mmCIF file of N, CA and C in Angstrom:
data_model
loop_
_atom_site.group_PDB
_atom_site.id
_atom_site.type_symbol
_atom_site.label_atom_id
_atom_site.label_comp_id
_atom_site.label_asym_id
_atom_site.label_seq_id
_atom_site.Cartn_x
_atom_site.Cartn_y
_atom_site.Cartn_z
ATOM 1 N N UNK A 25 42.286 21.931 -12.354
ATOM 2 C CA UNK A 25 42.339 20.571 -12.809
ATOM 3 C C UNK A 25 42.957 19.671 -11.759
ATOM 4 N N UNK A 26 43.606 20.139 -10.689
ATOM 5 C CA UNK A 26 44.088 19.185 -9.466
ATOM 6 C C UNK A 26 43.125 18.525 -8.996
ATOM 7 N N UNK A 27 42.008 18.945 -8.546
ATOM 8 C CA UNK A 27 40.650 18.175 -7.887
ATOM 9 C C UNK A 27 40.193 16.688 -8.510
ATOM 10 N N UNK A 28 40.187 16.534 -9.932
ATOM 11 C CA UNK A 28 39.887 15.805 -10.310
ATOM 12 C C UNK A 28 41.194 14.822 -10.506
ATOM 13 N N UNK A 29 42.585 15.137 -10.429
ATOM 14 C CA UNK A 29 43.286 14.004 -10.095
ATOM 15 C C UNK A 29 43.110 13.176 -8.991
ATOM 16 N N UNK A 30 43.211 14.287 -7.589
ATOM 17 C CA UNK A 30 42.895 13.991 -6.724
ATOM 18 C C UNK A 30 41.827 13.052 -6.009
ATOM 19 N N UNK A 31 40.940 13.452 -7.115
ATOM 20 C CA UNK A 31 39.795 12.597 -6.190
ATOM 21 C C UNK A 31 39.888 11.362 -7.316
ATOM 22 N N UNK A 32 40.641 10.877 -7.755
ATOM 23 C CA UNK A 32 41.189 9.647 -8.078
ATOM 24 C C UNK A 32 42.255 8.802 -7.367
ATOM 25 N N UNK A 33 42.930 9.743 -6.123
ATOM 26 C CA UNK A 33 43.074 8.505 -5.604
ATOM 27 C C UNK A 33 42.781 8.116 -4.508
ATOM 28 N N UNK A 34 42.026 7.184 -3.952
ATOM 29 C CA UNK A 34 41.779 6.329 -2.776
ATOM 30 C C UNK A 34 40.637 6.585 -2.316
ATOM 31 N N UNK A 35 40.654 6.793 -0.883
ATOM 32 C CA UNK A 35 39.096 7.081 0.147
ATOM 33 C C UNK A 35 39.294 8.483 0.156
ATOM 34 N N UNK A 36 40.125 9.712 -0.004
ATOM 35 C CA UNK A 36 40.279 10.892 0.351
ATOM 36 C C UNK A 36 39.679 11.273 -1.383
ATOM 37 N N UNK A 37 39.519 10.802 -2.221
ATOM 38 C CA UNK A 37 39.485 11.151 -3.308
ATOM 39 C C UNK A 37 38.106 10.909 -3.507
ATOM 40 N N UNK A 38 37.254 10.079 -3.194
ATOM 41 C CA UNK A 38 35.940 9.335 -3.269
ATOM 42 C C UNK A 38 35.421 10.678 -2.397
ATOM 43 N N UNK A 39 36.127 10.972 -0.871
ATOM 44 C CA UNK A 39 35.173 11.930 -0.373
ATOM 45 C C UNK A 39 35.065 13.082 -0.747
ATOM 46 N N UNK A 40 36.342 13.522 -1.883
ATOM 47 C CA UNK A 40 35.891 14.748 -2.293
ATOM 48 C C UNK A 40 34.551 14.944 -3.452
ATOM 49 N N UNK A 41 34.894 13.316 -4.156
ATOM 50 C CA UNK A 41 34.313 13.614 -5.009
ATOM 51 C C UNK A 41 32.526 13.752 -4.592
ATOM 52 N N UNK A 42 32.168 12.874 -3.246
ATOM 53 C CA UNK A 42 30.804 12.496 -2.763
ATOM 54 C C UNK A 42 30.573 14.267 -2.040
ATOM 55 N N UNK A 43 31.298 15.145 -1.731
ATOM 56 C CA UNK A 43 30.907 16.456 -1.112
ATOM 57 C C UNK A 43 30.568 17.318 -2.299
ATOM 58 N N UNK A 44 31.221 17.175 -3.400
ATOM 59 C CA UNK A 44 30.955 17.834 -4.524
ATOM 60 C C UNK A 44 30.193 17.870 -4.905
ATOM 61 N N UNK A 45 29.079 16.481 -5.475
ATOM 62 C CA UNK A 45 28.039 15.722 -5.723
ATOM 63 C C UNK A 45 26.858 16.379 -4.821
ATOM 64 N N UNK A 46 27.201 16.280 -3.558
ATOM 65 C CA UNK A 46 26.168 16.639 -2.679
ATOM 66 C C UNK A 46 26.121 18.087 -2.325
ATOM 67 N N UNK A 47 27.321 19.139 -2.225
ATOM 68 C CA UNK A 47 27.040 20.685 -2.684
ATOM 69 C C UNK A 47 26.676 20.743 -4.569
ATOM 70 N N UNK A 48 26.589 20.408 -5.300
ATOM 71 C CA UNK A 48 26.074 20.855 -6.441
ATOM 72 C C UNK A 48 24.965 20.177 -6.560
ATOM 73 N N UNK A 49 24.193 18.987 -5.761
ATOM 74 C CA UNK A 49 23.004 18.573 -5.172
ATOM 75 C C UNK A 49 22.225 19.833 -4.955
ATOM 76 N N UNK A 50 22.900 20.510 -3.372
ATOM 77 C CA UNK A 50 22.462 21.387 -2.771
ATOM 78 C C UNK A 50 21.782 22.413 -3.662
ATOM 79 N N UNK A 51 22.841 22.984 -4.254
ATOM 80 C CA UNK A 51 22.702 24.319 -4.958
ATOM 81 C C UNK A 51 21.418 24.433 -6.136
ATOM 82 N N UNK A 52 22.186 22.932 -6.854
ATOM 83 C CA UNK A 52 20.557 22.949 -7.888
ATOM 84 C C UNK A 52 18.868 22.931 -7.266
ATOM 85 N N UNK A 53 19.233 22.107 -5.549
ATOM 86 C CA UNK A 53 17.439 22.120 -5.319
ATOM 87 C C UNK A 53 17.366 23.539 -5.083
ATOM 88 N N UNK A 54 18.426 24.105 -4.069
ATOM 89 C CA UNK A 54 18.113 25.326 -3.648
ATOM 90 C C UNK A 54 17.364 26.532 -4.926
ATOM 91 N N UNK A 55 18.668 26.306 -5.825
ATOM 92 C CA UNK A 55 17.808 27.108 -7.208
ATOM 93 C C UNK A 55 16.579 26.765 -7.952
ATOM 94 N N UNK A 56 15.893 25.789 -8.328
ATOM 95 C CA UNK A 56 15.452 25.135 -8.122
ATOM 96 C C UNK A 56 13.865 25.754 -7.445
ATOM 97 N N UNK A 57 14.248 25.023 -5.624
ATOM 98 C CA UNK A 57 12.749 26.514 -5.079
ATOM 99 C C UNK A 57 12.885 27.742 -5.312
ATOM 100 N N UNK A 58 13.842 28.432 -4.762
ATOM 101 C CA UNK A 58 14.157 29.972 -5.516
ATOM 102 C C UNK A 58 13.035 30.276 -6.146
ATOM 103 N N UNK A 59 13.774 29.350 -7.840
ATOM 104 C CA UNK A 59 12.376 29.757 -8.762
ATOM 105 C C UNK A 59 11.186 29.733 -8.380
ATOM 106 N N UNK A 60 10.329 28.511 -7.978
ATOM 107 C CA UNK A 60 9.654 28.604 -7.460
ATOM 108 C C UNK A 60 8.623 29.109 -6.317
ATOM 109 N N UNK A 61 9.407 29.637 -5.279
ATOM 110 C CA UNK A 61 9.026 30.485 -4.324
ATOM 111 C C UNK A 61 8.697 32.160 -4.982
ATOM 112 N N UNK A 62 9.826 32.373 -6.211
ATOM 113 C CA UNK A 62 9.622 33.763 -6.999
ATOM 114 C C UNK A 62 8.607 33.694 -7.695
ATOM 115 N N UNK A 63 8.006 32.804 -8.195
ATOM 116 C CA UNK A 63 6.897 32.544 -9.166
ATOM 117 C C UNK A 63 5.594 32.579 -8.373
ATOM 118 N N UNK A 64 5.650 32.054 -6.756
ATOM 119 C CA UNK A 64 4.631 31.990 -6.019
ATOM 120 C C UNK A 64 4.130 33.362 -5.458
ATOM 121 N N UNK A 65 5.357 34.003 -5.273
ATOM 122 C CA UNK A 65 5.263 35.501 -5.141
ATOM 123 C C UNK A 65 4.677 36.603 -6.132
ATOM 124 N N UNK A 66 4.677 35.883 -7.506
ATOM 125 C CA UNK A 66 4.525 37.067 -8.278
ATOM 126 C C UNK A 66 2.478 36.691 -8.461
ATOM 127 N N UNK A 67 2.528 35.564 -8.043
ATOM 128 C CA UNK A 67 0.827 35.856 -8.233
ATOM 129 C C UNK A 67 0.007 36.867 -7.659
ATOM 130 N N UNK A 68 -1.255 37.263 -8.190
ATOM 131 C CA UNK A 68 -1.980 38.253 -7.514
ATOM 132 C C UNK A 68 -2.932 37.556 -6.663
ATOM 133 N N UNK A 69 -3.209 36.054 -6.573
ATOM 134 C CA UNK A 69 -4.229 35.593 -6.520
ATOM 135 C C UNK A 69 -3.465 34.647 -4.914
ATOM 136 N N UNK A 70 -1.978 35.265 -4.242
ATOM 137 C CA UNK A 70 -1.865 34.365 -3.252
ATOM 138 C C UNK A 70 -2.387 34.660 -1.751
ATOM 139 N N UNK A 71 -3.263 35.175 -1.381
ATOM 140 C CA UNK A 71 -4.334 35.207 -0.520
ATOM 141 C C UNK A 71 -5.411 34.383 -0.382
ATOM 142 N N UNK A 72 -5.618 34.128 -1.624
ATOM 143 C CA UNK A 72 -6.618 33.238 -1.759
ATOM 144 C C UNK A 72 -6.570 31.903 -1.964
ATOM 145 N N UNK A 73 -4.791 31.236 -2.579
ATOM 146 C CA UNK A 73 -4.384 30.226 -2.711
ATOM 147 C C UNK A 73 -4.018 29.788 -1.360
ATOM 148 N N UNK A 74 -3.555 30.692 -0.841
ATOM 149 C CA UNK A 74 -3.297 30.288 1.034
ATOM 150 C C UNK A 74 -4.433 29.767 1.313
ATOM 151 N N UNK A 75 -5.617 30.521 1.315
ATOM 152 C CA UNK A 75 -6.601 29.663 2.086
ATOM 153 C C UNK A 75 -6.913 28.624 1.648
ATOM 154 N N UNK A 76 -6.982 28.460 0.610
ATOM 155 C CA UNK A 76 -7.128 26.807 -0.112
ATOM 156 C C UNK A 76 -6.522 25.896 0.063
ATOM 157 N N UNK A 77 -5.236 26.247 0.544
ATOM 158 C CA UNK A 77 -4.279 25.570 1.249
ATOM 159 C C UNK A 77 -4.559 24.875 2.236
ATOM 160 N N UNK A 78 -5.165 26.044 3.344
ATOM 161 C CA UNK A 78 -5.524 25.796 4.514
ATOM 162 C C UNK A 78 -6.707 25.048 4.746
ATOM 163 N N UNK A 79 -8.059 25.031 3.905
ATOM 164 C CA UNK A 79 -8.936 24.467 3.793
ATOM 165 C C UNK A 79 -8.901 23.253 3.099
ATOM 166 N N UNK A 80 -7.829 22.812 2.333
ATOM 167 C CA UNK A 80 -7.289 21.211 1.717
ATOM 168 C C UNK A 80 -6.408 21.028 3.057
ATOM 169 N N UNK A 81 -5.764 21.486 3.628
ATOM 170 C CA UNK A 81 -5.378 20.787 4.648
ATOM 171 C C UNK A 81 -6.530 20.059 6.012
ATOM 172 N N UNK A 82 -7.052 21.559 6.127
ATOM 173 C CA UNK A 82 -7.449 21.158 7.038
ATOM 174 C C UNK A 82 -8.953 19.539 6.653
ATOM 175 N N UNK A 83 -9.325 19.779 5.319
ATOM 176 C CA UNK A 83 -10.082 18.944 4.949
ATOM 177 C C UNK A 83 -9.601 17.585 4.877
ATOM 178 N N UNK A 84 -8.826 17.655 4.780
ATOM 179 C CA UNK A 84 -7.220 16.345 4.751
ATOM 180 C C UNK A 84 -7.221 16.070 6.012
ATOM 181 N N UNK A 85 -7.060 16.447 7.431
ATOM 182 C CA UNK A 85 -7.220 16.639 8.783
ATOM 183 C C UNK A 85 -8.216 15.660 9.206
ATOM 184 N N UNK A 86 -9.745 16.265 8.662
ATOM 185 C CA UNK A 86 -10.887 15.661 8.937
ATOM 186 C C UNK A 86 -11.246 14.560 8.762
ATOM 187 N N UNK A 87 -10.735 14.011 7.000
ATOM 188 C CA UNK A 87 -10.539 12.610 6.560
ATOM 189 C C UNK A 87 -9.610 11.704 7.439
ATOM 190 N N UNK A 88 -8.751 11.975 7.971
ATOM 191 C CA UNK A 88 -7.293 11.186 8.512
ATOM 192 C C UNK A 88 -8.113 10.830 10.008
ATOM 193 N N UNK A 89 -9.057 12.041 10.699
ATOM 194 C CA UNK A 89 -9.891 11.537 11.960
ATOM 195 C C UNK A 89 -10.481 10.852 12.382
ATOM 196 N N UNK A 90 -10.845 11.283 11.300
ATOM 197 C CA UNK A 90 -12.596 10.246 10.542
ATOM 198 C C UNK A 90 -12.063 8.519 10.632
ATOM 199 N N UNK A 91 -10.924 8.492 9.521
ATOM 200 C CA UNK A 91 -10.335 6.811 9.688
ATOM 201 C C UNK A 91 -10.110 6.325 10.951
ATOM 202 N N UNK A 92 -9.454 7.752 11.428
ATOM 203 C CA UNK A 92 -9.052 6.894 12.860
ATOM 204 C C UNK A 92 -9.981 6.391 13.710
ATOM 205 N N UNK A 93 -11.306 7.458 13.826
ATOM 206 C CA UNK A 93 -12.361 7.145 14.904
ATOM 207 C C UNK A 93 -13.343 6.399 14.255
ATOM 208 N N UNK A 94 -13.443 5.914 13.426
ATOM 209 C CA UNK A 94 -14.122 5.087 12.914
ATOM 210 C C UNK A 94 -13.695 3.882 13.322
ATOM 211 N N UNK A 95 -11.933 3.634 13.143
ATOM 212 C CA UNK A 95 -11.908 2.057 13.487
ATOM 213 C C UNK A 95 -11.882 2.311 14.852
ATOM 214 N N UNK A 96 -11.202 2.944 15.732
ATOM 215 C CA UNK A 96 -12.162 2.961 16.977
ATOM 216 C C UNK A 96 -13.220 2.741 17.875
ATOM 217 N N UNK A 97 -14.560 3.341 16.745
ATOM 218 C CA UNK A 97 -15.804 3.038 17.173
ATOM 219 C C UNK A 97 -16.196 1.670 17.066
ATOM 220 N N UNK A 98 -15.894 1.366 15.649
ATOM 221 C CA UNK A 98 -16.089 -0.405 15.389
ATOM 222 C C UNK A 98 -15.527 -1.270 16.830
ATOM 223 N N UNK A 99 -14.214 -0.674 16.708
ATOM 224 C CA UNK A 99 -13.238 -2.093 18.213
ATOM 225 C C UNK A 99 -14.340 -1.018 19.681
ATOM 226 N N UNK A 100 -14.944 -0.537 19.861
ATOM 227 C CA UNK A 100 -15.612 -0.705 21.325
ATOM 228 C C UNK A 100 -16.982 -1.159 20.846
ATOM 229 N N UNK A 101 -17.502 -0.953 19.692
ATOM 230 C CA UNK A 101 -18.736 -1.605 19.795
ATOM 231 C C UNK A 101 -18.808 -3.269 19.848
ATOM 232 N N UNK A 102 -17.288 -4.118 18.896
ATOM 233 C CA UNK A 102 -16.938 -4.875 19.199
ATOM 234 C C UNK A 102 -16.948 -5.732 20.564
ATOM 235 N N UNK A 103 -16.252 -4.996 21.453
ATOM 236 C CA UNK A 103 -16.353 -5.021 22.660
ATOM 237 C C UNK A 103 -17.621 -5.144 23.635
ATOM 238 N N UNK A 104 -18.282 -4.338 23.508
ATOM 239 C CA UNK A 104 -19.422 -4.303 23.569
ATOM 240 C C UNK A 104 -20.401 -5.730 23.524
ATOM 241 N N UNK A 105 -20.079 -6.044 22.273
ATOM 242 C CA UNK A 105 -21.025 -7.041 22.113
ATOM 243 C C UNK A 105 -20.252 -8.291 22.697
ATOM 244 N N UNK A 106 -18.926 -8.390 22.930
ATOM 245 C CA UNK A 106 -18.772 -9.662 23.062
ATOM 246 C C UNK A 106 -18.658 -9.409 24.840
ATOM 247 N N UNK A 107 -19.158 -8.227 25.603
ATOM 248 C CA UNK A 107 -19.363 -8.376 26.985
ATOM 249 C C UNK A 107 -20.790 -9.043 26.716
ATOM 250 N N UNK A 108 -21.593 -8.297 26.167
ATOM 251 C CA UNK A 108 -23.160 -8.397 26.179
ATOM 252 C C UNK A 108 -23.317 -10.271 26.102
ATOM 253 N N UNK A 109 -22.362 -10.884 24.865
ATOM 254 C CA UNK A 109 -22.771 -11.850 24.853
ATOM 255 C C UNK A 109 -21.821 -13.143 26.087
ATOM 256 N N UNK A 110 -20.961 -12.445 26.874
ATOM 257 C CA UNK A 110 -20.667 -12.813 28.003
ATOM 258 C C UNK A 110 -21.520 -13.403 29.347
ATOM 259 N N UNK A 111 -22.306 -12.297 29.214
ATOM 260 C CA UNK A 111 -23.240 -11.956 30.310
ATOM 261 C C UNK A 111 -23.346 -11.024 31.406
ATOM 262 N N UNK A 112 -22.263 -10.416 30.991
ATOM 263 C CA UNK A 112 -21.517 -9.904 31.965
ATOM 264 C C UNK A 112 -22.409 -8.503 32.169
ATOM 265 N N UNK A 113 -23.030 -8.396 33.220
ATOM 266 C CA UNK A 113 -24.092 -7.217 33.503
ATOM 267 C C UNK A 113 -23.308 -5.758 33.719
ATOM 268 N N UNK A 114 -22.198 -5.826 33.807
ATOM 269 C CA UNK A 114 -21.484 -4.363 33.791
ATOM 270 C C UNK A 114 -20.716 -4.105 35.218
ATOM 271 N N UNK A 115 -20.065 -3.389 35.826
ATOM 272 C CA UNK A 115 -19.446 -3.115 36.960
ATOM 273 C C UNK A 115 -19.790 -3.636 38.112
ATOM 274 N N UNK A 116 -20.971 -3.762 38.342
ATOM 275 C CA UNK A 116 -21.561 -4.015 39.712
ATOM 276 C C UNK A 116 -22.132 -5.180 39.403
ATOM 277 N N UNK A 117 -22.097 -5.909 38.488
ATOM 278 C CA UNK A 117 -22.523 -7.594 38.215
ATOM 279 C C UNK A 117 -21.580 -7.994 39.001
#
């Protein structure tokens, strides 16, 4: 029962109480995955959830490319046209 006087008084008392908070933080996420990681283990079917994993990722991958080189392609074709409508015949113009 000292702890909790303690962390009543002042800034030394606030920090015990904010380490406490944040180890019994800790402990609950940690327990928390535990469970979860034990539950992932007990399937028969995690060989096959891996790859699904891997194939939503990597399908996730393809989409995120795709956005990127798409607006890409748009800003040089952009480009493109506003040389073309320049006049500008290319390097050796």
């Amino acid at each position: 029962m000292g702890v909790p006087q303690a962390a009543d008084r002042g800034e030394d008392g606030q920090a015990v109480l904010l380490v406490a908070g944040l180890a019994d933080l800790a402990l609950s996420t940690c327990g928390t995955a535990l469970k979860a990681v034990r539950g992932l283990l007990a399937r028969s079917d995690l060989g096959e959830l891996a790859t699904q994993g891997q194939q939503d990722l990597q399908a996730r991958g393809r989409l995120a490319l795709d956005r990127m080189g798409a607006g890409s392609e748009a800003h040089m074709e952009a480009l493109a046209r506003h040389a073309r409508s320049q006049g500008g015949g290319g390097a050796g113009a």
